PDB file of C-alpha atoms in Angstrom:
ATOM      1  CA  UNK A  28      15.660  -3.847  14.437  1.00 34.00           C
ATOM      2  CA  UNK A  29      12.089  -3.081  15.349  1.00 38.00           C
ATOM      3  CA  UNK A  30      11.375  -0.136  17.628  1.00 41.00           C
ATOM      4  CA  UNK A  31       8.240   1.415  19.057  1.00 41.00           C
ATOM      5  CA  UNK A  32       7.391   5.008  19.728  1.00 44.00           C
ATOM      6  CA  UNK A  33       5.523   6.177  22.809  1.00 44.00           C
ATOM      7  CA  UNK A  34       2.145   5.478  21.220  1.00 44.00           C
ATOM      8  CA  UNK A  35       2.987   1.762  20.988  1.00 44.00           C
ATOM      9  CA  UNK A  36       2.374   1.451  17.244  1.00 46.00           C
ATOM     10  CA  UNK A  37       5.047   0.273  14.834  1.00 46.00           C
ATOM     11  CA  UNK A  38       6.136   2.926  12.381  1.00 45.00           C
ATOM     12  CA  UNK A  39       8.185   3.129   9.190  1.00 45.00           C
ATOM     13  CA  UNK A  40      11.330   1.613  10.687  1.00 45.00           C
ATOM     14  CA  UNK A  41       9.516  -1.613  11.613  1.00 48.00           C
ATOM     15  CA  UNK A  42      10.586  -4.645   9.627  1.00 49.00           C
ATOM     16  CA  UNK A  43       8.170  -6.554   7.325  1.00 48.00           C
ATOM     17  CA  UNK A  44       6.059  -9.273   8.875  1.00 49.00           C
ATOM     18  CA  UNK A  45       7.741 -12.655   8.208  1.00 49.00           C
ATOM     19  CA  UNK A  46       4.253 -14.219   8.029  1.00 50.00           C
ATOM     20  CA  UNK A  47       3.504 -12.346   4.786  1.00 47.00           C
ATOM     21  CA  UNK A  48       3.581 -14.812   1.900  1.00 48.00           C
ATOM     22  CA  UNK A  49       3.765 -13.942  -1.799  1.00 52.00           C
ATOM     23  CA  UNK A  50       0.495 -14.297  -3.682  1.00 57.00           C
ATOM     24  CA  UNK A  51       2.023 -13.851  -7.152  1.00 55.00           C
ATOM     25  CA  UNK A  52       2.534 -17.556  -7.780  1.00 59.00           C
ATOM     26  CA  UNK A  53      -1.220 -18.170  -8.009  1.00 71.00           C
ATOM     27  CA  UNK A  54      -2.201 -14.874  -9.669  1.00 85.00           C
ATOM     28  CA  UNK A  55      -0.776 -14.441 -13.193  1.00 92.00           C
ATOM     29  CA  UNK A  56      -1.811 -10.775 -13.574  1.00 94.00           C
ATOM     30  CA  UNK A  57      -0.204  -9.940 -10.230  1.00 95.00           C
ATOM     31  CA  UNK A  58       2.981 -11.779 -11.217  1.00 94.00           C
ATOM     32  CA  UNK A  59       3.270  -9.980 -14.550  1.00 95.00           C
ATOM     33  CA  UNK A  60       2.450  -6.575 -13.022  1.00 96.00           C
ATOM     34  CA  UNK A  61       5.031  -7.122 -10.273  1.00 96.00           C
ATOM     35  CA  UNK A  62       7.677  -8.103 -12.816  1.00 96.00           C
ATOM     36  CA  UNK A  63       6.863  -5.125 -15.027  1.00 97.00           C
ATOM     37  CA  UNK A  64       6.956  -2.644 -12.164  1.00 97.00           C
ATOM     38  CA  UNK A  65      10.155  -4.168 -10.766  1.00 97.00           C
ATOM     39  CA  UNK A  66      11.807  -3.822 -14.175  1.00 97.00           C
ATOM     40  CA  UNK A  67      10.540  -0.262 -14.664  1.00 97.00           C
ATOM     41  CA  UNK A  68      11.640   0.772 -11.176  1.00 97.00           C
ATOM     42  CA  UNK A  69      15.092  -0.795 -11.611  1.00 97.00           C
ATOM     43  CA  UNK A  70      15.427   1.065 -14.914  1.00 97.00           C
ATOM     44  CA  UNK A  71      14.452   4.371 -13.322  1.00 96.00           C
ATOM     45  CA  UNK A  72      11.252   4.686 -15.365  1.00 97.00           C
ATOM     46  CA  UNK A  73       8.908   4.716 -12.355  1.00 96.00           C
ATOM     47  CA  UNK A  74       9.296   5.809  -8.772  1.00 94.00           C
ATOM     48  CA  UNK A  75       8.781   3.232  -5.989  1.00 93.00           C
ATOM     49  CA  UNK A  76       5.847   5.326  -4.761  1.00 92.00           C
ATOM     50  CA  UNK A  77       4.066   5.017  -8.133  1.00 95.00           C
ATOM     51  CA  UNK A  78       3.507   1.259  -7.964  1.00 97.00           C
ATOM     52  CA  UNK A  79       0.194  -0.614  -7.718  1.00 97.00           C
ATOM     53  CA  UNK A  80       2.103  -3.653  -6.446  1.00 97.00           C
ATOM     54  CA  UNK A  81       4.347  -4.016  -3.415  1.00 96.00           C
ATOM     55  CA  UNK A  82       7.921  -5.042  -4.031  1.00 95.00           C
ATOM     56  CA  UNK A  83       8.407  -5.969  -0.351  1.00 94.00           C
ATOM     57  CA  UNK A  84       5.328  -8.139   0.168  1.00 94.00           C
ATOM     58  CA  UNK A  85       4.925  -9.284  -3.473  1.00 95.00           C
ATOM     59  CA  UNK A  86       1.210  -8.429  -3.368  1.00 95.00           C
ATOM     60  CA  UNK A  87      -1.230  -5.910  -4.744  1.00 96.00           C
ATOM     61  CA  UNK A  88      -0.725  -2.626  -2.900  1.00 97.00           C
ATOM     62  CA  UNK A  89      -4.226  -2.591  -1.417  1.00 96.00           C
ATOM     63  CA  UNK A  90      -3.554  -6.017   0.165  1.00 95.00           C
ATOM     64  CA  UNK A  91      -0.649  -4.814   2.300  1.00 94.00           C
ATOM     65  CA  UNK A  92      -0.900  -1.009   2.475  1.00 95.00           C
ATOM     66  CA  UNK A  93      -1.831  -1.257   6.166  1.00 92.00           C
ATOM     67  CA  UNK A  94       1.578  -2.786   6.980  1.00 93.00           C
ATOM     68  CA  UNK A  95       3.884  -0.519   9.015  1.00 91.00           C
ATOM     69  CA  UNK A  96       6.498  -0.664   6.247  1.00 91.00           C
ATOM     70  CA  UNK A  97       4.167   1.428   4.072  1.00 92.00           C
ATOM     71  CA  UNK A  98       4.275   4.333   6.515  1.00 93.00           C
ATOM     72  CA  UNK A  99       6.724   7.037   5.505  1.00 92.00           C
ATOM     73  CA  UNK A 100       6.710  10.272   7.508  1.00 93.00           C
ATOM     74  CA  UNK A 101       9.304  11.930   5.232  1.00 92.00           C
ATOM     75  CA  UNK A 102       7.160  11.512   2.124  1.00 91.00           C
ATOM     76  CA  UNK A 103       3.857  11.685   3.980  1.00 91.00           C
ATOM     77  CA  UNK A 104       2.456   8.265   3.081  1.00 91.00           C
ATOM     78  CA  UNK A 105       0.120   7.084   5.801  1.00 94.00           C
ATOM     79  CA  UNK A 106       1.208   9.935   8.000  1.00 94.00           C
ATOM     80  CA  UNK A 107      -0.710  12.662   9.854  1.00 94.00           C
ATOM     81  CA  UNK A 108       1.614  15.644   9.955  1.00 93.00           C
ATOM     82  CA  UNK A 109      -0.540  17.577  12.434  1.00 92.00           C
ATOM     83  CA  UNK A 110      -0.324  14.743  15.005  1.00 92.00           C
ATOM     84  CA  UNK A 111       3.069  13.427  13.870  1.00 94.00           C
ATOM     85  CA  UNK A 112       1.532   9.961  13.918  1.00 93.00           C
ATOM     86  CA  UNK A 113       0.917   7.011  11.635  1.00 94.00           C
ATOM     87  CA  UNK A 114      -2.367   7.098   9.745  1.00 95.00           C
ATOM     88  CA  UNK A 115      -4.524   4.015   9.261  1.00 95.00           C
ATOM     89  CA  UNK A 116      -5.879   2.699   5.961  1.00 95.00           C
ATOM     90  CA  UNK A 117      -9.252   1.039   5.408  1.00 95.00           C
ATOM     91  CA  UNK A 118      -9.803  -0.804   2.116  1.00 96.00           C
ATOM     92  CA  UNK A 119     -13.291  -2.025   1.188  1.00 95.00           C
ATOM     93  CA  UNK A 120     -12.827  -4.555  -1.601  1.00 92.00           C
ATOM     94  CA  UNK A 121     -16.565  -4.744  -2.350  1.00 92.00           C
ATOM     95  CA  UNK A 122     -17.148  -1.047  -2.957  1.00 93.00           C
ATOM     96  CA  UNK A 123     -13.599  -0.149  -3.969  1.00 92.00           C
ATOM     97  CA  UNK A 124     -13.459   2.535  -1.291  1.00 95.00           C
ATOM     98  CA  UNK A 125     -10.092   3.393   0.259  1.00 96.00           C
ATOM     99  CA  UNK A 126      -9.853   5.757   3.235  1.00 96.00           C
ATOM    100  CA  UNK A 127      -6.955   7.027   5.302  1.00 96.00           C
ATOM    101  CA  UNK A 128      -7.469   8.465   8.773  1.00 95.00           C
ATOM    102  CA  UNK A 129      -5.244   9.351  11.709  1.00 94.00           C
ATOM    103  CA  UNK A 130      -5.138   6.903  14.603  1.00 88.00           C
ATOM    104  CA  UNK A 131      -4.956   9.780  17.095  1.00 93.00           C
ATOM    105  CA  UNK A 132      -7.101  12.676  15.871  1.00 94.00           C
ATOM    106  CA  UNK A 133      -9.394  10.632  13.587  1.00 92.00           C
ATOM    107  CA  UNK A 134      -9.097  13.147  10.748  1.00 95.00           C
ATOM    108  CA  UNK A 135      -8.175  12.242   7.202  1.00 94.00           C
ATOM    109  CA  UNK A 136      -4.715  13.647   6.428  1.00 93.00           C
ATOM    110  CA  UNK A 137      -5.042  15.296   3.012  1.00 89.00           C
ATOM    111  CA  UNK A 138      -1.430  15.368   1.904  1.00 91.00           C
ATOM    112  CA  UNK A 139      -0.603  14.884  -1.759  1.00 94.00           C
ATOM    113  CA  UNK A 140       1.151  11.624  -0.850  1.00 94.00           C
ATOM    114  CA  UNK A 141      -1.930  10.238   0.918  1.00 95.00           C
ATOM    115  CA  UNK A 142      -4.212  11.244  -1.948  1.00 95.00           C
ATOM    116  CA  UNK A 143      -1.874   9.505  -4.402  1.00 95.00           C
ATOM    117  CA  UNK A 144      -1.741   6.430  -2.159  1.00 95.00           C
ATOM    118  CA  UNK A 145      -5.547   6.208  -2.134  1.00 96.00           C
ATOM    119  CA  UNK A 146      -5.607   6.434  -5.947  1.00 97.00           C
ATOM    120  CA  UNK A 147      -2.907   3.750  -6.285  1.00 97.00           C
ATOM    121  CA  UNK A 148      -4.863   1.446  -3.970  1.00 97.00           C
ATOM    122  CA  UNK A 149      -8.019   1.985  -6.041  1.00 97.00           C
ATOM    123  CA  UNK A 150      -6.097   1.094  -9.222  1.00 96.00           C
ATOM    124  CA  UNK A 151      -4.665  -1.927  -7.432  1.00 97.00           C
ATOM    125  CA  UNK A 152      -8.192  -3.058  -6.489  1.00 96.00           C
ATOM    126  CA  UNK A 153      -9.379  -2.758 -10.101  1.00 95.00           C
ATOM    127  CA  UNK A 154      -6.441  -4.781 -11.412  1.00 95.00           C
ATOM    128  CA  UNK A 155      -6.836  -7.432  -8.723  1.00 94.00           C
ATOM    129  CA  UNK A 156     -10.518  -7.785  -9.614  1.00 91.00           C
ATOM    130  CA  UNK A 157      -9.617  -8.135 -13.318  1.00 89.00           C
ATOM    131  CA  UNK A 158      -7.054 -10.810 -12.417  1.00 82.00           C
ATOM    132  CA  UNK A 159      -9.559 -12.801 -10.379  1.00 76.00           C
ATOM    133  CA  UNK A 160     -12.491 -12.413 -12.769  1.00 69.00           C
ATOM    134  CA  UNK A 161     -11.034 -11.937 -16.279  1.00 64.00           C
ATOM    135  CA  UNK A 162     -14.355 -12.821 -17.934  1.00 59.00           C
ATOM    136  CA  UNK A 163     -16.070  -9.774 -16.353  1.00 55.00           C
ATOM    137  CA  UNK A 164     -13.189  -7.430 -17.275  1.00 51.00           C
ATOM    138  CA  UNK A 165     -13.830  -7.945 -20.992  1.00 51.00           C
ATOM    139  CA  UNK A 166     -17.556  -7.259 -20.685  1.00 47.00           C
TER     140      UNK A 166
END
């Protein structure tokens, strides 16, 4: 069931986009990282919010962090508590910059969860770059 709030944006209860396709089949580092994180999460060794991959979309976190399913008001991921509204994420793959800002007030919500999410996306970007260009990772 997909619902909308008064602002018209989808929030955490929105279902994943059926158009999202797994990228792991053509990216060996992504596939192995996904498998490792899945196994560690199932074994209780890592928390679902400590992953650099997305179990739902089967992608690097930075590739799908803007999806409504990555918004969690209870934890504070992609959430502006002062506006009680979903925050937006901008990922620049060239510079490695990740920024979160509120769609209503425009400010950057500085919760611990959002700061951790930015760091996880940066780590995800680094790993994705290593997976695409393994010869430059060794240099």
